[in-house]
CSV table of C-alpha atoms in Angstrom, one decimal:
chain,number,residue,atom,x,y,z
A,1,ASP,CA,12.5,74.4,99.4
A,2,ALA,CA,13.5,70.8,100.6
A,3,GLY,CA,10.4,69.1,99.2
A,4,VAL,CA,8.6,66.7,101.4
A,5,ILE,CA,11.1,64.9,103.7
A,6,GLN,CA,11.0,61.3,104.9
A,7,SER,CA,12.8,59.1,107.2
A,8,PRO,CA,14.3,56.6,107.8
A,9,ARG,CA,14.9,56.3,104.1
A,10,HIS,CA,16.0,52.4,104.4
A,11,GLU,CA,14.2,50.4,107.5
A,12,VAL,CA,14.9,46.6,108.3
A,13,THR,CA,13.2,45.1,111.4
A,14,GLU,CA,12.0,41.7,112.5
A,15,MET,CA,8.5,40.5,112.4
A,16,GLY,CA,6.6,41.6,115.5
A,17,GLN,CA,8.6,44.8,116.1
A,18,GLU,CA,6.7,48.3,116.1
A,19,VAL,CA,7.6,50.4,113.0
A,20,THR,CA,7.8,54.1,113.0
A,21,LEU,CA,7.9,55.9,109.8
A,22,ARG,CA,8.1,59.7,109.7
A,23,CYS,CA,7.1,62.4,106.9
A,24,LYS,CA,7.6,66.2,107.1
A,25,PRO,CA,5.3,67.9,104.1
A,26,ILE,CA,5.9,71.0,102.3
A,27,SER,CA,5.8,74.2,104.0
A,28,GLY,CA,2.6,75.9,103.3
A,29,HIS,CA,0.7,72.5,101.9
A,30,ASN,CA,-2.6,71.3,104.0
A,31,SER,CA,-3.0,67.7,102.4
A,32,LEU,CA,-1.1,65.1,103.0
A,33,PHE,CA,-1.2,61.5,101.7
A,34,TRP,CA,0.5,57.8,103.0
A,35,TYR,CA,1.1,55.6,99.8
A,36,ARG,CA,2.5,52.0,99.8
A,37,GLN,CA,4.2,50.8,96.6
A,38,THR,CA,4.9,47.1,96.1
A,39,MET,CA,5.5,45.0,92.9
A,40,MET,CA,2.4,43.1,93.4
A,41,ARG,CA,-0.3,45.9,94.3
A,42,GLY,CA,1.4,48.5,92.9
A,43,LEU,CA,0.6,52.0,94.6
A,44,GLU,CA,-2.0,52.1,96.9
A,45,LEU,CA,-3.0,55.2,99.0
A,46,LEU,CA,-3.4,54.2,102.6
A,47,ILE,CA,-4.5,57.8,104.4
A,48,TYR,CA,-5.3,61.2,103.2
A,49,PHE,CA,-5.5,64.1,105.7
A,50,ASN,CA,-6.6,67.6,105.0
A,51,ASN,CA,-5.7,70.4,107.6
A,52,ASN,CA,-4.4,67.6,109.6
A,53,VAL,CA,-7.4,65.7,109.8
A,54,PRO,CA,-8.2,62.2,108.5
A,55,ILE,CA,-10.1,62.4,105.8
A,56,ASP,CA,-10.0,59.0,104.1
A,57,ASP,CA,-8.7,56.0,106.0
A,58,SER,CA,-10.3,53.4,103.8
A,59,GLY,CA,-7.0,52.2,102.9
A,60,MET,CA,-5.1,51.2,105.6
A,61,PRO,CA,-5.3,47.2,105.1
A,62,GLU,CA,-5.7,46.4,109.2
A,63,ASP,CA,-5.5,47.6,112.8
A,64,ARG,CA,-2.0,47.0,112.9
A,65,PHE,CA,-1.7,50.4,111.1
A,66,SER,CA,-2.0,53.6,112.1
A,67,ALA,CA,-1.5,57.3,110.8
A,68,LYS,CA,-1.1,60.6,112.8
A,69,MET,CA,-0.7,64.3,112.1
A,70,PRO,CA,-0.4,66.0,115.2
A,71,ASN,CA,1.0,69.3,113.0
A,72,ALA,CA,0.9,70.9,109.9
A,73,SER,CA,4.6,69.9,109.5
A,74,PHE,CA,4.9,66.5,110.6
A,75,SER,CA,3.0,63.2,110.2
A,76,THR,CA,4.0,59.3,111.2
A,77,LEU,CA,2.8,56.1,109.9
A,78,LYS,CA,2.9,53.6,112.2
A,79,ILE,CA,3.0,49.2,112.2
A,80,GLN,CA,2.6,47.4,115.5
A,81,PRO,CA,3.1,44.5,115.3
A,82,SER,CA,4.5,44.8,111.7
A,83,GLU,CA,4.7,41.4,109.9
A,84,PRO,CA,6.8,40.3,106.5
A,85,ARG,CA,3.6,41.1,104.2
A,86,ASP,CA,4.1,44.4,105.5
A,87,SER,CA,7.5,44.9,103.5
A,88,ALA,CA,7.3,47.8,100.7
A,89,VAL,CA,8.2,51.3,100.0
A,90,TYR,CA,5.9,53.6,101.7
A,91,PHE,CA,5.5,57.4,100.5
A,92,CYS,CA,4.4,60.3,101.4
A,93,ALA,CA,3.3,63.3,99.5
A,94,SER,CA,2.0,66.8,100.1
A,95,ILE,CA,-0.8,69.1,98.1
A,96,SER,CA,-0.9,73.0,98.2
A,97,PRO,CA,-4.3,74.3,98.8
A,98,GLY,CA,-6.3,74.7,95.2
A,99,VAL,CA,-3.3,73.2,93.0
A,100,TYR,CA,-3.9,69.5,92.0
A,101,GLU,CA,0.1,68.4,91.8
A,102,GLN,CA,1.2,66.2,94.3
A,103,PHE,CA,4.7,66.3,95.7
A,104,PHE,CA,6.2,63.1,96.9
A,105,GLY,CA,8.8,62.2,99.6
A,106,PRO,CA,12.1,59.8,98.5
A,107,GLY,CA,10.1,57.5,100.2
A,108,THR,CA,11.1,54.7,103.1
A,109,ARG,CA,12.0,51.3,101.7
A,110,LEU,CA,10.8,48.8,104.9
A,111,THR,CA,11.7,45.2,105.2
A,112,VAL,CA,9.9,43.0,107.8
A,113,LEU,CA,12.3,39.7,108.6
B,1,GLY,CA,-15.2,54.1,91.7
B,2,ASN,CA,-12.4,55.2,89.4
B,3,SER,CA,-10.1,53.2,88.1
B,4,VAL,CA,-6.5,53.0,85.8
B,5,THR,CA,-5.6,50.8,83.4
B,6,GLN,CA,-2.3,51.4,81.6
B,7,MET,CA,-0.2,48.8,79.5
B,8,GLU,CA,1.6,46.5,81.4
B,9,GLY,CA,5.6,46.4,80.9
B,10,PRO,CA,8.5,46.4,80.5
B,11,VAL,CA,8.9,48.5,77.8
B,12,THR,CA,12.3,48.6,76.0
B,13,LEU,CA,13.2,50.8,73.2
B,14,SER,CA,16.3,52.1,71.2
B,15,GLU,CA,17.3,55.6,71.6
B,16,GLU,CA,15.3,57.9,69.4
B,17,ALA,CA,12.6,55.6,69.0
B,18,PHE,CA,8.9,56.3,69.0
B,19,LEU,CA,7.1,55.6,72.4
B,20,THR,CA,3.4,55.4,73.2
B,21,ILE,CA,2.1,54.2,76.7
B,22,ASN,CA,-1.5,53.8,76.6
B,23,CYS,CA,-3.7,54.5,79.4
B,24,THR,CA,-7.3,54.5,79.9
B,25,TYR,CA,-9.9,55.5,82.6
B,26,THR,CA,-13.0,55.0,84.2
B,27,ALA,CA,-14.8,57.8,86.2
B,28,THR,CA,-18.0,59.9,87.0
B,29,GLY,CA,-18.4,63.1,85.9
B,30,TYR,CA,-15.3,65.0,84.4
B,31,PRO,CA,-11.7,63.7,86.0
B,32,SER,CA,-7.9,65.4,86.1
B,33,LEU,CA,-5.5,63.3,84.4
B,34,PHE,CA,-1.9,62.9,85.1
B,35,TRP,CA,0.9,61.2,84.5
B,36,TYR,CA,3.9,60.7,86.7
B,37,VAL,CA,7.4,59.7,86.2
B,38,GLN,CA,9.3,57.7,89.0
B,39,TYR,CA,13.2,57.6,88.3
B,40,PRO,CA,15.3,54.5,90.0
B,41,GLY,CA,15.4,55.4,94.0
B,42,GLU,CA,13.1,58.3,93.9
B,43,GLY,CA,9.7,59.2,94.5
B,44,LEU,CA,7.1,60.4,92.0
B,45,GLN,CA,6.9,63.5,90.1
B,46,LEU,CA,4.4,65.1,88.2
B,47,LEU,CA,5.3,65.2,84.2
B,48,LEU,CA,2.1,66.3,82.5
B,49,LYS,CA,-1.5,66.8,83.4
B,50,ALA,CA,-5.1,67.7,81.4
B,51,THR,CA,-7.9,69.2,83.5
B,52,LYS,CA,-10.7,69.0,80.7
B,53,ALA,CA,-11.5,67.2,77.4
B,54,ASP,CA,-9.5,67.7,74.3
B,55,ASP,CA,-6.8,69.4,76.9
B,56,LYS,CA,-3.0,68.5,75.9
B,57,GLY,CA,-0.3,68.2,78.6
B,58,SER,CA,2.9,68.7,77.6
B,59,ASN,CA,6.7,68.6,78.9
B,60,LYS,CA,10.4,67.4,78.2
B,61,GLY,CA,9.1,65.9,74.7
B,62,PHE,CA,6.3,63.9,76.2
B,63,GLU,CA,2.4,64.7,75.3
B,64,ALA,CA,-0.9,63.5,76.3
B,65,THR,CA,-4.3,64.7,75.3
B,66,TYR,CA,-7.3,63.9,77.4
B,67,ARG,CA,-10.0,62.2,74.9
B,68,LYS,CA,-13.4,62.1,76.9
B,69,GLU,CA,-14.8,60.1,74.0
B,70,THR,CA,-12.6,57.1,74.4
B,71,THR,CA,-11.9,57.6,78.1
B,72,SER,CA,-8.0,57.8,77.4
B,73,PHE,CA,-4.5,59.9,78.0
B,74,HIS,CA,-2.1,58.1,76.1
B,75,LEU,CA,1.5,59.0,77.0
B,76,GLU,CA,3.6,59.9,73.7
B,77,LYS,CA,7.1,61.3,73.0
B,78,GLY,CA,8.8,61.3,69.7
B,79,SER,CA,12.4,60.5,70.4
B,80,VAL,CA,13.1,59.1,73.9
B,81,GLN,CA,16.4,59.4,74.8
B,82,VAL,CA,18.3,56.6,77.7
B,83,SER,CA,17.9,59.4,80.6
B,84,ASP,CA,13.9,58.8,80.0
B,85,SER,CA,14.7,55.2,81.3
B,86,ALA,CA,11.8,55.1,84.4
B,87,VAL,CA,8.5,54.1,85.3
B,88,TYR,CA,5.6,55.8,84.1
B,89,PHE,CA,2.2,56.2,86.0
B,90,CYS,CA,-1.1,57.4,84.5
B,91,ALA,CA,-3.7,58.6,87.3
B,92,LEU,CA,-6.8,60.5,87.6
B,93,SER,CA,-8.4,62.9,90.4
B,94,GLY,CA,-12.2,63.1,90.4
B,95,ALA,CA,-13.7,66.6,90.0
B,96,GLY,CA,-13.2,68.5,93.2
B,97,SER,CA,-11.1,65.9,94.7
B,98,TYR,CA,-6.8,65.8,95.3
B,99,GLN,CA,-7.0,61.7,95.7
B,100,LEU,CA,-4.9,60.3,92.9
B,101,THR,CA,-6.3,56.7,91.8
B,102,PHE,CA,-2.9,55.2,89.6
B,103,GLY,CA,-2.7,52.9,87.1
B,104,LYS,CA,0.1,50.0,88.0
B,105,GLY,CA,2.5,52.0,86.2
B,106,THR,CA,4.9,50.6,83.2
B,107,LYS,CA,8.8,50.2,83.2
B,108,LEU,CA,10.6,51.6,80.2
B,109,SER,CA,13.8,50.9,79.2
B,110,VAL,CA,15.8,53.1,76.9
B,111,ILE,CA,18.6,51.4,75.3
B,112,PRO,CA,21.6,53.3,73.4
């Protein structure tokens, strides 16, 4: 199994631009999580999907952030417009039904100039 | 709400030294407890877990015991190696929940 796949691995953009991060969970996993990791705030849960439905988006910092999961094998996290304070590593993780281990992707390192 | 507090790093040890990373938690009910490890440039990986009081999780020489009376889940290893250099995260999930609450992470550096 390829594991959780994220793209791109690195993204450098300018303030005000739209950024789209992508995630492919492990086949058969029915829950998906988006996290943000920074030195200052550590690892924060942004949003959690179960069976493609958003369950908890209370961690989404503001309206500039949106996430979708159109099917069981694909999710996106969009930031529009991006700001320098959005610079972070964004992780996607997925989990199998009845199992409590989250499998993390390698992350996308976002730099907003 | 749930919270996890772990000792701040960085921690620097010589090879073969004994490691302890402290972790305490606050949660209602009976959470499951986890240690995740993050190697440089990678995502987090599950290192070990314990799902009920007095359980001991173990993997790759690391151990942690779920202590409900002290609300703790300290990570230990008897003899660390250079390859153990990484960031270690303590985490919990509430009863019946898949959502994880993470500590801030502890960076471990092991020098030869």
